[in-house]
Amino acid sequence: MKLKFARRLTASVLAIAAAAAPLGAAAPVAVNVDASRPGPKISRDIFGQFAEHLGTGIYDGIWVGPNSRIPNVRGIRADVVQALRALHVPNVRWPGGCFGDNYHWHNGIGPQAKRPATLNPDWGGVIEPNSFGTHEYFDFLGQIGSEAFISENVGSGTVQEAADWFEYMTSDKPSTLAKKRAANGHPAPYKVKYLGLGNENWGCGGAMSPDHYVEEMKLYARFTRNYNPVQNGEHAGDNAMKRVAVGWDSGDSDYTEAVMKAWKNKTWSWDIEGLSLHGYTVPNIWEKKGPSFSFGEDQYAKAIGKTLKMNEWVAKQSAIMDRYDPDKKIALFVDEWGIWTDPNPGSNPGFLQQQNTLRDAVLAALNLNIFMRHADRVRGTNIAQMINVLQAMILTDGPKMVLTPTYHVYRMYVPFQDATLVPVSFDAGTYRNGDVTVPRVDAIAARDAAGHLWLALTNVDPNEPARMLVSVPGVTAGSATGEVLTAPTVDSHNSFDRPNTVRPAPYRGSISNGRLRFDLPAKSIAVVRVD
Ligand code: AHR
């Protein structure tokens, strides 16, 4: 499968051979890969996605309806499904976000013509037609080959409403709700791998104090039961549904402390398996975030500097969790992250539409590397958001679709899903711009289930190529081949008219004195398999 990635790329693609890159003044970076000391498993759920009822993320982006001129399967657009299948998306968090705490599931089941039109108060106050509901969500998951992460309504719903939803989705016994599901077209119970116990209840989810949230969360954790007998039900052992409570955001909330303290002293009747962290990269300030395209090196550098805060956020949250849970039973789920810029000029500001550039691809790689380095605690993340919203994989406009630079990083990183982290050490050097100083390069390694060693190398420097000399003691490397992603400028992006400005090209390292030599173009990401 992995080899196919490289083969599929045609010779007409701009080939950037490592040896061809001119070298700047910076010294080569020696990278030591310690293949004898395997690290933790990198959960595939680190590569999860987030799809909220927000702007055109669901409607137009995924759902066009069965009568649309846009090719679709049961209302779900075929081009988007085909593109997403290549990402092996492990899970899709839905229906929100802030929308989740406004969502009432019973509006989204039954015959389409009878579904009520409600409002989407947080995101532009537009009509929510409820055409994409529970059954359509699971149909979409089935089409792209992914799993469910359902965020339930703790803000404006009730414990009973949430319990009923999960009985409706997961019961195999002929309860009235399960029979209703069957009557609506799905006799078999659905599989729900993850349950989100609310969303940002310190903010849009009700501005609850930590203690108030903990009391609510315990009720939802207790009464939202997964009845699916063989898949993610309560008796499914390691496969049992994982409940993710709301934790700290990148600000000053002390939810993590309160939730972990309650968990440490919990009774038998409730439990959680995960805690969330939300952390967005805002290049400038919240009120004036900065453009998503047409920017220069200063905006690039600021965004890179800001995004590396993710390492601090994860480390800080992990340290709190370690105090209550040294065995790391509770997973950290960074279930919203990504770059948040000003909306596209002329777009509805409530729709959070932004372009996606080479900068965002570099930023995605750096964040994925951070998450993988913390794989012992970080066992899930969801980039915000999948289509047409914030740092999207895919942009659509009517029948048109384009893949973003971030999409390409996710596709190149597929081999890291469920691989085993391999420690690497290197002196990254520095890249400076104005008052921003960040590491010049990044590197991560992992071994997949078939035993292949994979490297992901990033050159953050937008001006100078970087030479990386990789040693793998005990391994005689014959070749290192894969792909590289770069483009003319940091704000290069793909548009409907020019969809291939930023796309991967074949790439290979060379062998030099027993080491692998990689000459990375400026502002680039390479993923290679070492054979
Ligand atoms: O992703 C957009 C919004 O950001 C989500 O709805 C919310 O949870 C967060 O504040």
XYZ file of C-alpha atoms and ligand atoms in Angstrom:
541
model
C 0.000 0.000 0.000
C 2.707 2.402 1.030
C 4.780 1.747 -2.058
C 1.763 2.605 -4.138
C 1.909 6.184 -2.873
C 5.245 6.698 -4.541
C 4.358 4.787 -7.676
C 1.130 6.642 -8.212
C 2.997 9.892 -8.705
C 3.647 10.418 -12.376
C 6.939 11.423 -13.857
C 5.383 14.700 -14.943
C 5.230 15.806 -11.334
C 7.918 18.296 -10.451
C 10.637 15.947 -9.226
C 12.737 17.386 -6.486
C 15.632 15.005 -6.100
C 17.382 15.471 -2.801
C 20.807 15.682 -4.307
C 19.741 18.487 -6.632
C 18.929 21.006 -3.919
C 21.567 23.737 -3.617
C 23.002 24.074 -0.163
C 23.007 27.226 1.912
C 25.490 28.188 4.565
C 23.905 26.329 7.482
C 25.768 23.269 8.743
C 24.317 19.820 8.058
C 22.094 18.445 10.817
C 23.211 15.071 12.198
C 20.164 12.957 13.071
C 20.593 9.810 15.139
C 17.793 7.250 14.907
C 17.833 4.730 17.751
C 15.969 1.819 16.193
C 16.923 -0.450 19.111
C 14.738 1.464 21.603
C 11.132 1.398 20.376
C 8.851 4.018 21.900
C 5.065 3.967 22.345
C 2.566 3.034 19.683
C 1.319 6.016 17.691
C -2.449 5.688 17.827
C -4.016 6.108 14.421
C -6.565 8.356 16.158
C -3.882 11.050 16.339
C -4.829 11.647 12.689
C -8.560 12.178 13.405
C -10.720 14.903 11.901
C -13.460 17.247 13.071
C -16.609 18.023 11.056
C -19.025 20.507 12.608
C -22.303 21.926 11.370
C -20.579 25.219 10.611
C -20.606 27.202 7.386
C -20.236 24.836 4.446
C -18.388 22.159 6.408
C -21.281 19.705 6.265
C -23.771 21.206 3.795
C -22.039 21.540 0.379
C -18.814 20.082 1.806
C -20.157 16.596 2.534
C -23.902 16.617 2.054
C -25.421 17.756 -1.247
C -28.576 15.627 -1.119
C -29.510 12.702 -3.366
C -31.087 14.955 -6.006
C -28.004 17.124 -6.490
C -26.289 17.457 -9.874
C -23.041 16.901 -7.999
C -22.245 13.170 -8.157
C -23.190 11.624 -4.836
C -23.999 8.387 -3.083
C -27.188 8.726 -1.026
C -26.621 12.500 -0.831
C -22.925 12.368 0.148
C -20.581 13.824 -2.446
C -18.516 11.211 -4.241
C -15.426 13.363 -4.957
C -14.971 14.228 -1.282
C -15.409 10.603 -0.230
C -12.835 9.444 -2.743
C -10.301 12.031 -1.569
C -10.852 11.251 2.109
C -10.464 7.514 1.641
C -6.797 8.082 0.789
C -6.259 9.642 4.236
C -7.453 6.566 6.158
C -9.319 8.975 8.446
C -9.496 7.067 11.742
C -12.418 8.973 13.288
C -14.603 12.005 12.638
C -15.705 14.121 15.597
C -19.275 15.366 15.057
C -21.655 17.322 15.268
C -19.663 20.041 17.091
C -17.950 22.083 18.526
C -20.180 24.778 19.881
C -22.921 23.467 17.591
C -22.912 20.191 19.541
C -24.273 21.901 22.639
C -27.179 23.211 20.544
C -27.865 19.909 18.793
C -30.983 17.834 19.397
C -30.531 14.493 17.694
C -34.204 13.665 17.173
C -34.427 16.580 14.678
C -32.017 14.686 12.413
C -33.752 11.322 12.000
C -36.719 10.087 9.988
C -37.966 11.101 6.544
C -36.079 14.102 5.196
C -39.263 16.007 4.323
C -40.467 15.860 7.919
C -37.288 17.094 9.555
C -37.627 20.506 11.201
C -35.650 23.550 10.114
C -33.846 24.850 13.179
C -31.228 27.558 13.644
C -27.477 27.488 14.008
C -27.062 30.339 16.500
C -23.281 30.173 16.958
C -22.332 30.045 13.308
C -24.008 32.830 11.375
C -27.542 32.214 12.665
C -28.349 30.325 9.469
C -31.011 27.663 8.969
C -30.018 24.162 9.993
C -32.086 21.854 7.763
C -31.198 18.744 9.772
C -30.798 16.833 6.484
C -27.477 15.482 7.712
C -28.316 13.624 10.910
C -27.357 10.412 12.653
C -27.957 8.015 9.745
C -26.251 10.268 7.211
C -23.244 10.652 9.546
C -22.818 6.893 9.824
C -23.337 6.473 6.082
C -20.541 9.019 5.524
C -18.260 7.171 7.977
C -18.946 3.914 6.172
C -18.174 5.468 2.792
C -14.821 6.916 3.885
C -13.958 3.944 6.141
C -13.856 5.805 9.457
C -15.228 5.558 12.992
C -17.589 7.610 15.127
C -16.660 10.247 17.694
C -19.926 11.773 18.882
C -19.898 14.900 20.987
C -23.073 14.986 23.069
C -25.073 17.983 24.143
C -24.228 18.769 27.762
C -24.952 22.505 27.435
C -28.597 22.687 26.357
C -29.632 19.026 26.277
C -30.596 16.655 29.044
C -29.019 13.503 30.391
C -32.094 11.563 29.239
C -31.880 12.981 25.706
C -28.247 11.855 25.461
C -29.039 8.431 26.938
C -31.874 7.989 24.426
C -29.618 8.919 21.512
C -27.094 6.270 22.474
C -29.826 3.673 23.012
C -31.203 4.581 19.577
C -27.791 4.162 17.955
C -26.385 1.154 19.772
C -29.082 -1.155 21.162
C -29.457 -4.578 19.556
C -32.469 -5.395 21.761
C -35.891 -4.510 20.325
C -36.506 -1.459 22.516
C -38.828 1.147 21.053
C -35.871 3.373 20.184
C -33.946 0.514 18.531
C -37.057 -0.389 16.519
C -37.298 3.235 15.440
C -33.708 3.063 14.177
C -34.554 -0.082 12.228
C -37.671 1.588 10.791
C -35.426 4.472 9.709
C -33.315 2.065 7.697
C -30.658 0.595 9.988
C -31.604 -2.580 11.840
C -28.061 -3.338 13.028
C -26.705 -1.286 15.926
C -24.188 1.385 15.070
C -20.638 1.344 16.365
C -19.578 4.373 18.410
C -15.910 4.330 19.361
C -15.698 7.699 21.137
C -18.139 9.774 23.162
C -17.361 13.436 23.837
C -18.878 14.509 27.168
C -19.719 18.041 26.022
C -17.584 20.663 24.299
C -15.810 23.679 25.753
C -18.257 23.811 28.640
C -15.989 26.469 30.116
C -17.073 28.674 27.172
C -19.697 28.187 24.460
C -20.911 24.980 26.149
C -22.426 26.872 29.094
C -19.619 28.774 30.852
C -19.779 26.268 33.706
C -17.385 26.406 36.623
C -15.069 23.379 36.735
C -16.954 21.906 39.693
C -20.325 22.390 38.023
C -19.029 20.709 34.869
C -17.654 17.776 36.835
C -21.067 17.133 38.428
C -22.793 17.281 35.008
C -20.102 15.199 33.342
C -20.489 12.405 35.895
C -24.190 12.102 35.041
C -23.507 11.944 31.303
C -20.640 9.475 31.800
C -22.932 7.292 33.905
C -26.111 7.330 31.846
C -24.876 7.514 28.259
C -24.587 3.771 27.716
C -23.288 1.996 24.667
C -25.424 -1.133 24.269
C -23.731 -2.496 21.161
C -23.032 -6.048 22.351
C -19.973 -6.956 20.340
C -18.375 -3.756 19.108
C -18.003 -0.794 21.468
C -20.431 -1.916 24.168
C -19.669 -1.964 27.872
C -18.510 -5.582 27.740
C -16.256 -5.196 24.704
C -13.065 -5.040 26.797
C -10.392 -2.830 25.235
C -12.798 -1.957 22.428
C -15.422 -0.512 24.782
C -16.449 3.042 23.891
C -14.053 5.670 25.247
C -15.572 8.663 27.036
C -13.698 11.953 26.630
C -14.331 14.673 29.221
C -13.695 18.366 28.594
C -10.296 19.564 29.782
C -8.119 22.631 29.751
C -8.029 24.895 26.751
C -4.965 26.808 25.678
C -5.981 29.564 28.124
C -6.350 29.371 31.864
C -9.183 26.944 32.524
C -8.607 24.552 35.397
C -10.974 21.878 34.122
C -8.154 19.334 33.841
C -7.346 19.565 37.516
C -11.013 19.298 38.538
C -11.822 16.387 36.219
C -8.705 14.410 37.101
C -9.240 14.979 40.820
C -12.825 13.724 40.543
C -11.650 10.727 38.514
C -9.009 9.829 41.093
C -11.687 9.727 43.799
C -14.459 8.280 41.681
C -16.969 5.637 42.625
C -17.642 2.507 40.534
C -20.638 4.021 38.800
C -18.944 6.344 36.333
C -15.687 6.529 34.455
C -13.851 8.327 31.660
C -11.078 7.186 29.383
C -10.006 10.511 27.899
C -9.669 14.227 28.538
C -9.659 16.908 25.865
C -7.433 19.850 25.046
C -8.324 22.524 22.494
C -5.475 24.618 21.140
C -5.617 26.867 18.090
C -2.767 28.717 16.395
C -3.680 32.369 15.934
C -0.785 34.063 14.100
C -1.374 37.569 15.522
C -4.082 38.433 18.081
C -7.599 37.051 18.401
C -9.253 40.286 17.180
C -6.984 40.487 14.115
C -5.724 37.027 13.487
C -3.924 37.624 10.199
C -4.615 36.642 6.589
C -4.864 33.056 5.401
C -3.072 33.911 2.125
C -1.220 36.836 0.551
C 1.209 37.185 3.436
C 4.972 37.333 3.763
C 7.699 35.743 5.797
C 6.861 37.661 8.989
C 3.375 36.118 9.173
C 4.858 32.716 8.417
C 7.393 33.013 11.212
C 4.802 34.267 13.703
C 2.506 31.345 12.960
C 5.312 28.811 13.324
C 6.400 30.406 16.598
C 2.839 30.324 17.939
C 2.077 26.795 16.807
C 5.031 25.358 18.714
C 3.162 26.369 21.898
C 1.295 23.127 21.374
C 4.247 21.302 22.883
C 3.955 23.389 26.070
C 0.187 22.917 26.244
C 0.447 19.157 25.884
C 3.328 18.945 28.360
C 1.493 21.106 30.908
C -1.716 19.146 30.641
C 0.170 15.820 30.753
C 1.958 16.922 33.914
C -1.379 17.562 35.650
C -2.694 14.216 34.446
C 0.482 12.425 35.599
C -0.163 13.557 39.164
C -3.531 11.777 39.277
C -2.891 9.065 36.702
C 0.775 8.045 36.616
C -0.132 4.853 34.721
C -1.519 6.954 31.856
C -4.886 5.226 31.800
C -6.609 8.420 30.702
C -5.724 9.495 27.173
C -5.231 13.106 26.178
C -7.377 14.013 23.161
C -6.409 17.234 21.407
C -9.818 17.146 19.797
C -9.644 20.637 18.258
C -6.506 22.225 16.872
C -5.241 24.002 13.772
C -4.527 27.473 12.433
C -7.320 30.058 12.823
C -6.899 33.133 10.598
C -9.138 35.964 9.448
C -11.980 34.728 7.258
C -11.641 34.986 3.484
C -12.521 38.525 2.314
C -16.195 38.706 1.343
C -17.143 35.452 3.088
C -19.648 35.167 5.936
C -17.472 35.692 9.039
C -19.573 33.099 10.872
C -18.502 30.446 8.363
C -14.777 30.498 9.274
C -13.658 30.024 5.685
C -9.934 30.416 5.106
C -7.383 29.481 2.455
C -4.782 26.868 3.214
C -1.139 27.433 2.301
C 2.255 25.797 2.418
C 2.613 27.498 5.828
C -0.315 25.436 7.081
C 1.251 22.250 5.766
C 4.475 22.957 7.686
C 2.397 23.788 10.741
C 0.419 20.525 10.413
C 3.613 18.477 10.196
C 5.106 20.192 13.268
C 1.940 19.572 15.304
C 1.617 15.940 14.217
C 5.257 15.456 15.233
C 4.542 16.961 18.663
C 1.548 14.665 19.137
C 3.529 11.596 18.092
C 6.365 12.467 20.460
C 3.769 12.482 23.249
C 2.113 9.276 22.013
C 2.267 7.692 25.450
C -0.402 10.206 26.596
C -1.800 11.745 23.391
C -3.920 9.026 21.861
C -6.228 11.111 19.723
C -6.433 14.475 17.977
C -8.945 16.086 15.617
C -7.802 18.841 13.293
C -10.323 21.665 12.887
C -11.901 21.140 10.491
C -12.289 18.589 7.733
C -13.864 20.580 4.866
C -14.275 24.304 4.092
C -13.755 25.414 7.717
C -10.521 26.670 9.351
C -7.503 24.436 8.514
C -9.363 22.226 6.065
C -8.253 19.186 4.122
C -10.570 19.981 1.238
C -12.246 23.094 -0.155
C -15.391 22.919 -2.265
C -17.434 25.411 -4.244
C -20.508 23.922 -5.851
C -19.255 21.033 -7.993
C -15.604 22.122 -7.667
C -13.224 20.562 -5.175
C -9.565 21.180 -4.357
C -7.135 19.411 -2.027
C -5.196 21.666 0.338
C -1.520 21.491 1.339
C -2.677 20.196 4.736
C -4.461 17.329 2.970
C -1.169 16.320 1.366
C 0.620 16.213 4.721
C -2.098 13.959 6.139
C -1.794 11.659 3.121
C 1.997 11.553 3.344
C 1.783 10.760 7.085
C -0.545 7.743 6.700
C 2.329 5.274 7.352
C 2.664 6.695 10.864
C -0.829 5.506 11.818
C -0.459 2.728 14.417
C 3.314 2.626 13.874
C 5.754 2.468 16.783
C 7.675 5.620 17.605
C 11.451 5.335 17.211
C 13.532 7.858 19.186
C 15.581 10.379 17.214
C 18.054 12.972 18.436
C 19.425 15.972 16.585
C 20.495 19.549 17.060
C 17.903 21.476 15.057
C 19.701 24.814 14.853
C 17.561 27.937 14.620
C 15.555 29.915 12.113
C 15.058 33.589 12.999
C 12.735 36.278 11.708
C 12.179 39.507 13.655
C 11.623 38.499 17.259
C 10.728 34.920 16.358
C 13.342 32.199 16.893
C 12.320 28.591 16.265
C 14.066 25.285 15.516
C 15.178 25.226 11.883
C 14.342 21.588 11.211
C 12.286 18.783 12.698
C 12.501 14.999 12.379
C 10.502 12.026 13.586
C 10.800 8.288 12.963
C 8.536 5.271 13.373
C 8.413 1.595 12.459
C 5.230 0.266 10.870
C 3.613 -3.124 11.489
C 5.489 -4.636 8.546
C 8.812 -3.571 10.090
C 9.546 -0.685 7.725
C 11.255 2.383 9.119
C 9.686 5.736 8.172
C 11.150 9.220 8.564
C 9.334 12.548 8.391
C 11.677 15.506 7.944
C 10.688 19.159 7.956
C 12.744 22.168 6.926
C 11.065 25.162 8.559
C 13.488 27.690 7.063
C 11.680 29.436 4.190
C 14.906 30.627 2.559
C 17.625 28.009 2.895
C 17.706 24.314 2.087
C 18.751 21.987 4.905
C 21.031 18.973 4.688
C 20.190 16.209 7.152
C 22.568 13.289 7.684
C 20.718 10.389 9.275
C 22.436 7.500 11.063
C 20.542 4.380 11.991
C 23.020 2.297 14.035
C 22.702 -1.416 13.314
C 20.841 -0.835 10.048
C 22.427 -0.777 6.614
C 20.156 1.393 4.557
C 19.941 0.658 0.849
C 17.537 3.414 -0.085
C 15.157 6.017 1.307
C 12.332 6.974 -0.993
C 9.094 8.835 -0.609
C 7.686 12.276 -1.296
C 8.409 15.912 -0.581
C 5.966 18.797 -0.323
C 7.097 22.324 -1.094
C 6.086 25.278 -3.268
C 7.444 28.625 -4.480
C 6.379 30.741 -1.476
C 5.174 30.227 2.090
C 1.722 31.440 1.093
C 1.477 29.223 -2.018
C -1.904 27.549 -2.097
C -4.181 25.539 -4.322
C -7.205 27.168 -5.909
C -10.008 25.745 -8.037
C -8.235 27.185 -11.098
C -4.756 26.079 -10.019
C -5.250 22.954 -7.936
C -1.659 21.666 -8.150
C 0.452 24.622 -7.020
C 1.260 22.723 -3.825
C 1.450 18.991 -4.247
C 3.899 16.246 -3.330
C 6.699 15.189 -5.631
C 8.823 12.031 -5.595
C 11.837 12.301 -3.340
C 14.818 10.201 -2.351
C 17.752 10.420 -0.033
C 21.229 9.228 -0.943
C 23.743 7.101 0.926
C 26.917 8.864 1.982
C 29.565 7.276 4.220
C 27.046 4.864 5.740
C 24.590 7.657 6.490
C 21.441 8.718 4.709
C 21.747 12.165 3.232
C 18.684 14.307 2.668
C 18.857 17.731 1.091
C 15.544 19.309 1.951
C 14.367 22.290 -0.063
C 13.521 25.415 1.921
C 10.030 25.257 3.563
C 9.402 21.620 2.875
C 8.197 18.380 4.399
C 9.514 14.996 3.289
C 8.327 11.523 4.267
C 10.495 8.565 3.254
C 10.650 4.845 3.818
C 14.094 3.475 4.629
C 14.796 0.107 3.030
O -13.830 24.907 15.481
C -14.602 26.048 15.661
C -15.021 26.242 17.106
O -13.893 26.452 17.897
C -15.711 25.083 17.768
O -17.067 25.028 17.492
C -15.487 25.349 19.216
O -15.473 24.194 19.992
C -14.167 26.083 19.235
O -14.185 27.205 20.026
